């Protein structure tokens, strides 16, 4: 699920700042220490509470005793990573390096997801909001929220970013195009779910088998979560309803 691994981003300067904590791999901790050349890390800004982004916090805290850890609160999840978390809120302005970043709550992939925006360079530290060469998983039964995700994509599109530093994959130099592609892709997927409902599919599994024909068996549960996320959105939009385990279309 993490592809070739994940990035953390070190911003050097007066307030040395790391974006995302990684997983506590000693090679990562050594690399951060090496890049700081003996300097102290001031803070770690965590984009969200998934393990590949947050689970390294405790190990980093041992090696970087001056660092503060900041993220938007997700209490059940944060308790898994035993450091003192300072809560971030939407629109918080944070000193970082020799400049400042704006925290932007961008839920959908997870409820606590935050991107960090650098206005001067129109750069966004995007966490798991988007990545090149794929789509982002919205786990419908594990706190993912498709309505919120699409709203987050639209909010980031409105910023007109020039560059996105993602947590996975290469730097995104044409984020506007990718954001629009993502939004279009979700709309198309939603139409496919509506079509499957019209054809009489009642369960996320049946819809998954119709929409993702030929999908590797291992990936079916993930695709089912994504379909579930679309169904929840349609339910909220008044376009689908659930009776027990069966979903129905609500055509006007
Ligand atoms: Zn994630």
mmCIF file of C-alpha atoms and ligand atoms in Angstrom:
data_model
loop_
_atom_site.group_PDB
_atom_site.id
_atom_site.type_symbol
_atom_site.label_atom_id
_atom_site.label_comp_id
_atom_site.label_asym_id
_atom_site.label_seq_id
_atom_site.Cartn_x
_atom_site.Cartn_y
_atom_site.Cartn_z
ATOM 1 C CA UNK A 1 0.000 0.000 0.000
ATOM 2 C CA UNK A 2 2.907 2.387 0.421
ATOM 3 C CA UNK A 3 4.461 1.583 -2.952
ATOM 4 C CA UNK A 4 8.196 2.198 -2.791
ATOM 5 C CA UNK A 5 7.944 3.633 0.734
ATOM 6 C CA UNK A 6 7.158 7.122 1.871
ATOM 7 C CA UNK A 7 8.817 10.505 2.048
ATOM 8 C CA UNK A 8 9.350 12.775 4.947
ATOM 9 C CA UNK A 9 10.453 16.362 4.212
ATOM 10 C CA UNK A 10 13.053 18.250 6.201
ATOM 11 C CA UNK A 11 12.836 22.052 6.177
ATOM 12 C CA UNK A 12 16.105 23.534 7.384
ATOM 13 C CA UNK A 13 16.554 26.976 8.944
ATOM 14 C CA UNK A 14 15.792 28.689 12.210
ATOM 15 C CA UNK A 15 13.003 26.217 13.082
ATOM 16 C CA UNK A 16 14.190 22.879 11.686
ATOM 17 C CA UNK A 17 11.009 21.039 10.820
ATOM 18 C CA UNK A 18 10.273 17.551 9.642
ATOM 19 C CA UNK A 19 7.030 16.885 7.774
ATOM 20 C CA UNK A 20 5.862 13.390 8.765
ATOM 21 C CA UNK A 21 7.533 11.080 11.247
ATOM 22 C CA UNK A 22 8.128 7.967 9.140
ATOM 23 C CA UNK A 23 8.113 4.575 10.784
ATOM 24 C CA UNK A 24 11.106 4.712 13.114
ATOM 25 C CA UNK A 25 13.423 2.899 10.699
ATOM 26 C CA UNK A 26 16.944 3.563 12.087
ATOM 27 C CA UNK A 27 18.159 4.448 8.567
ATOM 28 C CA UNK A 28 15.583 7.221 8.429
ATOM 29 C CA UNK A 29 16.465 8.563 11.885
ATOM 30 C CA UNK A 30 20.171 8.533 10.945
ATOM 31 C CA UNK A 31 19.455 10.302 7.660
ATOM 32 C CA UNK A 32 17.511 13.059 9.442
ATOM 33 C CA UNK A 33 20.264 13.452 12.063
ATOM 34 C CA UNK A 34 22.879 13.586 9.290
ATOM 35 C CA UNK A 35 20.964 16.251 7.378
ATOM 36 C CA UNK A 36 20.736 18.345 10.556
ATOM 37 C CA UNK A 37 24.560 18.166 10.929
ATOM 38 C CA UNK A 38 24.425 18.204 14.710
ATOM 39 C CA UNK A 39 21.587 20.740 14.912
ATOM 40 C CA UNK A 40 18.439 20.055 16.911
ATOM 41 C CA UNK A 41 15.149 19.247 15.253
ATOM 42 C CA UNK A 42 12.487 21.690 16.517
ATOM 43 C CA UNK A 43 9.314 19.994 15.420
ATOM 44 C CA UNK A 44 7.640 17.216 13.498
ATOM 45 C CA UNK A 45 4.438 18.094 11.630
ATOM 46 C CA UNK A 46 2.455 14.928 10.946
ATOM 47 C CA UNK A 47 0.006 14.906 8.036
ATOM 48 C CA UNK A 48 -2.181 12.132 9.475
ATOM 49 C CA UNK A 49 -2.289 9.193 11.849
ATOM 50 C CA UNK A 50 -1.678 6.272 9.451
ATOM 51 C CA UNK A 51 1.284 4.170 10.555
ATOM 52 C CA UNK A 52 3.618 5.060 7.694
ATOM 53 C CA UNK A 53 3.355 8.752 8.646
ATOM 54 C CA UNK A 54 3.077 8.724 12.448
ATOM 55 C CA UNK A 55 4.448 5.500 13.914
ATOM 56 C CA UNK A 56 8.048 6.754 13.917
ATOM 57 C CA UNK A 57 7.204 9.520 16.387
ATOM 58 C CA UNK A 58 8.329 7.672 19.529
ATOM 59 C CA UNK A 59 11.693 6.644 18.040
ATOM 60 C CA UNK A 60 12.292 10.174 16.739
ATOM 61 C CA UNK A 61 11.411 11.564 20.187
ATOM 62 C CA UNK A 62 14.135 9.394 21.751
ATOM 63 C CA UNK A 63 16.764 10.652 19.311
ATOM 64 C CA UNK A 64 15.523 14.241 18.984
ATOM 65 C CA UNK A 65 14.610 15.245 22.540
ATOM 66 C CA UNK A 66 13.924 18.906 21.627
ATOM 67 C CA UNK A 67 11.347 18.119 18.966
ATOM 68 C CA UNK A 68 7.672 18.908 19.460
ATOM 69 C CA UNK A 69 5.141 16.700 17.681
ATOM 70 C CA UNK A 70 2.119 18.280 16.077
ATOM 71 C CA UNK A 71 -0.890 16.816 14.294
ATOM 72 C CA UNK A 72 -4.624 17.197 14.128
ATOM 73 C CA UNK A 73 -6.157 15.150 16.920
ATOM 74 C CA UNK A 74 -7.514 11.659 16.205
ATOM 75 C CA UNK A 75 -7.546 10.398 19.799
ATOM 76 C CA UNK A 76 -8.003 6.627 19.249
ATOM 77 C CA UNK A 77 -5.247 6.585 16.665
ATOM 78 C CA UNK A 78 -2.863 9.049 18.336
ATOM 79 C CA UNK A 79 -2.789 6.904 21.486
ATOM 80 C CA UNK A 80 -0.936 4.251 19.447
ATOM 81 C CA UNK A 81 2.057 6.579 19.114
ATOM 82 C CA UNK A 82 3.278 7.477 22.606
ATOM 83 C CA UNK A 83 4.567 11.024 22.327
ATOM 84 C CA UNK A 84 3.059 14.267 23.589
ATOM 85 C CA UNK A 85 0.963 15.419 20.631
ATOM 86 C CA UNK A 86 0.274 19.126 20.246
ATOM 87 C CA UNK A 87 -3.056 19.511 18.460
ATOM 88 C CA UNK A 88 -3.189 21.287 15.104
ATOM 89 C CA UNK A 89 -6.289 23.113 13.922
ATOM 90 C CA UNK A 90 -7.370 24.172 10.449
ATOM 91 C CA UNK A 91 -5.661 27.420 9.382
ATOM 92 C CA UNK A 92 -2.974 27.292 12.068
ATOM 93 C CA UNK A 93 0.092 29.253 10.997
ATOM 94 C CA UNK A 94 3.302 27.434 11.899
ATOM 95 C CA UNK A 95 6.850 28.706 11.850
ATOM 96 C CA UNK A 96 8.965 26.242 9.880
ATOM 97 C CA UNK A 97 12.539 26.643 8.668
ATOM 98 C CA UNK A 98 12.959 30.370 7.990
ATOM 99 C CA UNK A 99 9.400 30.802 6.861
ATOM 100 C CA UNK A 100 5.883 29.771 7.829
ATOM 101 C CA UNK A 101 3.371 27.156 6.763
ATOM 102 C CA UNK A 102 -0.398 27.120 6.930
ATOM 103 C CA UNK A 103 -2.074 23.927 8.192
ATOM 104 C CA UNK A 104 -5.106 22.972 6.107
ATOM 105 C CA UNK A 105 -7.499 20.298 7.324
ATOM 106 C CA UNK A 106 -8.099 18.034 4.324
ATOM 107 C CA UNK A 107 -10.093 15.027 5.571
ATOM 108 C CA UNK A 108 -11.265 12.126 3.411
ATOM 109 C CA UNK A 109 -8.365 9.686 3.230
ATOM 110 C CA UNK A 110 -8.407 9.899 7.038
ATOM 111 C CA UNK A 111 -10.380 12.173 9.374
ATOM 112 C CA UNK A 112 -7.282 13.954 10.698
ATOM 113 C CA UNK A 113 -5.516 14.613 7.394
ATOM 114 C CA UNK A 114 -3.703 17.947 7.134
ATOM 115 C CA UNK A 115 -1.737 19.504 4.258
ATOM 116 C CA UNK A 116 0.834 22.243 4.835
ATOM 117 C CA UNK A 117 0.798 25.230 2.471
ATOM 118 C CA UNK A 118 3.711 27.533 1.700
ATOM 119 C CA UNK A 119 2.159 30.611 0.135
ATOM 120 C CA UNK A 120 5.365 32.289 -1.150
ATOM 121 C CA UNK A 121 6.300 29.360 -3.366
ATOM 122 C CA UNK A 122 2.734 28.041 -3.793
ATOM 123 C CA UNK A 123 4.005 24.687 -2.570
ATOM 124 C CA UNK A 124 1.908 22.156 -0.729
ATOM 125 C CA UNK A 125 3.110 19.341 1.484
ATOM 126 C CA UNK A 126 0.321 17.030 0.457
ATOM 127 C CA UNK A 127 0.611 13.930 2.663
ATOM 128 C CA UNK A 128 -1.704 11.310 1.195
ATOM 129 C CA UNK A 129 -4.021 13.744 -0.587
ATOM 130 C CA UNK A 130 -2.674 12.782 -4.001
ATOM 131 C CA UNK A 131 0.189 10.973 -5.662
ATOM 132 C CA UNK A 132 1.453 10.602 -9.185
ATOM 133 C CA UNK A 133 0.738 7.356 -11.007
ATOM 134 C CA UNK A 134 -2.239 6.206 -8.998
ATOM 135 C CA UNK A 135 -5.196 7.195 -6.930
ATOM 136 C CA UNK A 136 -5.525 7.547 -3.180
ATOM 137 C CA UNK A 137 -7.410 4.920 -1.246
ATOM 138 C CA UNK A 138 -10.510 6.110 0.609
ATOM 139 C CA UNK A 139 -11.337 3.361 3.127
ATOM 140 C CA UNK A 140 -15.133 3.627 3.450
ATOM 141 C CA UNK A 141 -15.336 1.331 6.459
ATOM 142 C CA UNK A 142 -12.224 2.633 8.182
ATOM 143 C CA UNK A 143 -12.915 6.329 8.718
ATOM 144 C CA UNK A 144 -12.488 7.278 5.057
ATOM 145 C CA UNK A 145 -15.012 9.788 3.730
ATOM 146 C CA UNK A 146 -15.520 10.321 -0.004
ATOM 147 C CA UNK A 147 -17.587 13.519 0.313
ATOM 148 C CA UNK A 148 -14.929 15.049 2.524
ATOM 149 C CA UNK A 149 -12.162 13.854 0.203
ATOM 150 C CA UNK A 150 -13.677 15.478 -2.886
ATOM 151 C CA UNK A 151 -14.229 18.699 -0.907
ATOM 152 C CA UNK A 152 -10.564 18.571 0.179
ATOM 153 C CA UNK A 153 -9.395 18.123 -3.430
ATOM 154 C CA UNK A 154 -11.532 21.087 -4.483
ATOM 155 C CA UNK A 155 -10.199 23.207 -1.629
ATOM 156 C CA UNK A 156 -6.582 22.463 -2.639
ATOM 157 C CA UNK A 157 -7.406 23.129 -6.307
ATOM 158 C CA UNK A 158 -8.677 26.591 -5.325
ATOM 159 C CA UNK A 159 -5.240 27.401 -3.851
ATOM 160 C CA UNK A 160 -3.706 26.981 -7.330
ATOM 161 C CA UNK A 161 -0.613 25.171 -6.084
ATOM 162 C CA UNK A 162 2.480 25.165 -8.301
ATOM 163 C CA UNK A 163 4.022 22.098 -6.721
ATOM 164 C CA UNK A 164 3.052 19.336 -4.316
ATOM 165 C CA UNK A 165 5.472 17.398 -2.159
ATOM 166 C CA UNK A 166 3.591 14.139 -1.595
ATOM 167 C CA UNK A 167 4.237 11.428 0.971
ATOM 168 C CA UNK A 168 4.427 8.789 -1.773
ATOM 169 C CA UNK A 169 5.886 8.974 -5.277
ATOM 170 C CA UNK A 170 7.627 11.767 -7.156
ATOM 171 C CA UNK A 171 7.165 15.512 -6.631
ATOM 172 C CA UNK A 172 4.062 16.714 -8.472
ATOM 173 C CA UNK A 173 4.910 19.611 -10.800
ATOM 174 C CA UNK A 174 1.483 19.932 -12.385
ATOM 175 C CA UNK A 175 -0.793 19.547 -9.393
ATOM 176 C CA UNK A 176 -3.717 21.444 -10.933
ATOM 177 C CA UNK A 177 -3.992 18.880 -13.705
ATOM 178 C CA UNK A 178 -3.676 15.974 -11.288
ATOM 179 C CA UNK A 179 -6.250 17.452 -8.887
ATOM 180 C CA UNK A 180 -8.713 17.891 -11.759
ATOM 181 C CA UNK A 181 -8.028 14.330 -12.931
ATOM 182 C CA UNK A 182 -8.667 13.045 -9.434
ATOM 183 C CA UNK A 183 -11.960 14.906 -9.143
ATOM 184 C CA UNK A 184 -13.046 13.657 -12.602
ATOM 185 C CA UNK A 185 -12.013 10.122 -11.708
ATOM 186 C CA UNK A 186 -14.157 10.162 -8.535
ATOM 187 C CA UNK A 187 -17.131 11.520 -10.484
ATOM 188 C CA UNK A 188 -16.747 8.726 -13.063
ATOM 189 C CA UNK A 189 -16.476 6.122 -10.312
ATOM 190 C CA UNK A 190 -19.594 7.524 -8.677
ATOM 191 C CA UNK A 191 -21.464 7.204 -11.982
ATOM 192 C CA UNK A 192 -20.317 3.575 -12.190
ATOM 193 C CA UNK A 193 -21.642 2.903 -8.689
ATOM 194 C CA UNK A 194 -24.971 4.530 -9.593
ATOM 195 C CA UNK A 195 -25.095 2.435 -12.750
ATOM 196 C CA UNK A 196 -24.390 -0.753 -10.755
ATOM 197 C CA UNK A 197 -27.217 0.143 -8.353
ATOM 198 C CA UNK A 198 -29.560 0.643 -11.316
ATOM 199 C CA UNK A 199 -28.550 -2.773 -12.661
ATOM 200 C CA UNK A 200 -29.690 -4.226 -9.333
ATOM 201 C CA UNK A 201 -26.405 -4.803 -7.537
ATOM 202 C CA UNK A 202 -27.214 -4.468 -3.840
ATOM 203 C CA UNK A 203 -23.908 -5.083 -2.091
ATOM 204 C CA UNK A 204 -20.523 -3.373 -2.279
ATOM 205 C CA UNK A 205 -19.069 -6.728 -3.250
ATOM 206 C CA UNK A 206 -21.374 -7.197 -6.263
ATOM 207 C CA UNK A 207 -20.681 -3.632 -7.386
ATOM 208 C CA UNK A 208 -16.943 -4.122 -6.976
ATOM 209 C CA UNK A 209 -17.027 -7.236 -9.162
ATOM 210 C CA UNK A 210 -18.921 -5.325 -11.851
ATOM 211 C CA UNK A 211 -16.875 -2.122 -11.768
ATOM 212 C CA UNK A 212 -13.401 -3.563 -11.238
ATOM 213 C CA UNK A 213 -13.601 -6.453 -13.717
ATOM 214 C CA UNK A 214 -10.502 -8.648 -13.692
ATOM 215 C CA UNK A 215 -9.084 -7.056 -10.544
ATOM 216 C CA UNK A 216 -6.443 -9.086 -8.727
ATOM 217 C CA UNK A 217 -8.179 -11.007 -5.911
ATOM 218 C CA UNK A 218 -5.829 -9.536 -3.325
ATOM 219 C CA UNK A 219 -7.033 -6.035 -4.181
ATOM 220 C CA UNK A 220 -10.776 -6.808 -4.062
ATOM 221 C CA UNK A 221 -11.196 -5.926 -0.348
ATOM 222 C CA UNK A 222 -9.543 -2.548 -0.957
ATOM 223 C CA UNK A 223 -11.767 -1.819 -3.947
ATOM 224 C CA UNK A 224 -14.808 -2.830 -1.873
ATOM 225 C CA UNK A 225 -13.871 -0.221 0.749
ATOM 226 C CA UNK A 226 -13.677 2.388 -1.969
ATOM 227 C CA UNK A 227 -17.126 1.396 -3.296
ATOM 228 C CA UNK A 228 -18.459 1.574 0.276
ATOM 229 C CA UNK A 229 -17.065 5.114 0.541
ATOM 230 C CA UNK A 230 -18.933 6.092 -2.640
ATOM 231 C CA UNK A 231 -22.150 4.503 -1.333
ATOM 232 C CA UNK A 232 -21.920 6.493 1.898
ATOM 233 C CA UNK A 233 -21.509 9.652 -0.134
ATOM 234 C CA UNK A 234 -24.532 8.768 -2.288
ATOM 235 C CA UNK A 235 -26.525 8.055 0.870
ATOM 236 C CA UNK A 236 -25.600 11.477 2.227
ATOM 237 C CA UNK A 237 -26.473 13.082 -1.112
ATOM 238 C CA UNK A 238 -29.916 11.412 -0.973
ATOM 239 C CA UNK A 239 -29.219 9.277 -4.043
ATOM 240 C CA UNK A 240 -28.941 5.824 -2.412
ATOM 241 C CA UNK A 241 -30.342 4.181 0.667
ATOM 242 C CA UNK A 242 -29.521 1.097 2.653
ATOM 243 C CA UNK A 243 -31.889 -1.527 4.066
ATOM 244 C CA UNK A 244 -29.949 -3.975 6.175
ATOM 245 C CA UNK A 245 -27.087 -5.043 3.930
ATOM 246 C CA UNK A 246 -28.808 -4.142 0.686
ATOM 247 C CA UNK A 247 -28.318 -0.864 -1.150
ATOM 248 C CA UNK A 248 -30.883 0.707 -3.476
ATOM 249 C CA UNK A 249 -30.847 3.611 -5.865
ATOM 250 C CA UNK A 250 -33.176 6.524 -5.110
ATOM 251 C CA UNK A 251 -34.079 7.815 -8.520
ATOM 252 C CA UNK A 252 -36.152 10.977 -8.645
HETATM 253 ZN ZN1 LIG B 1 -2.453 7.349 4.712
#
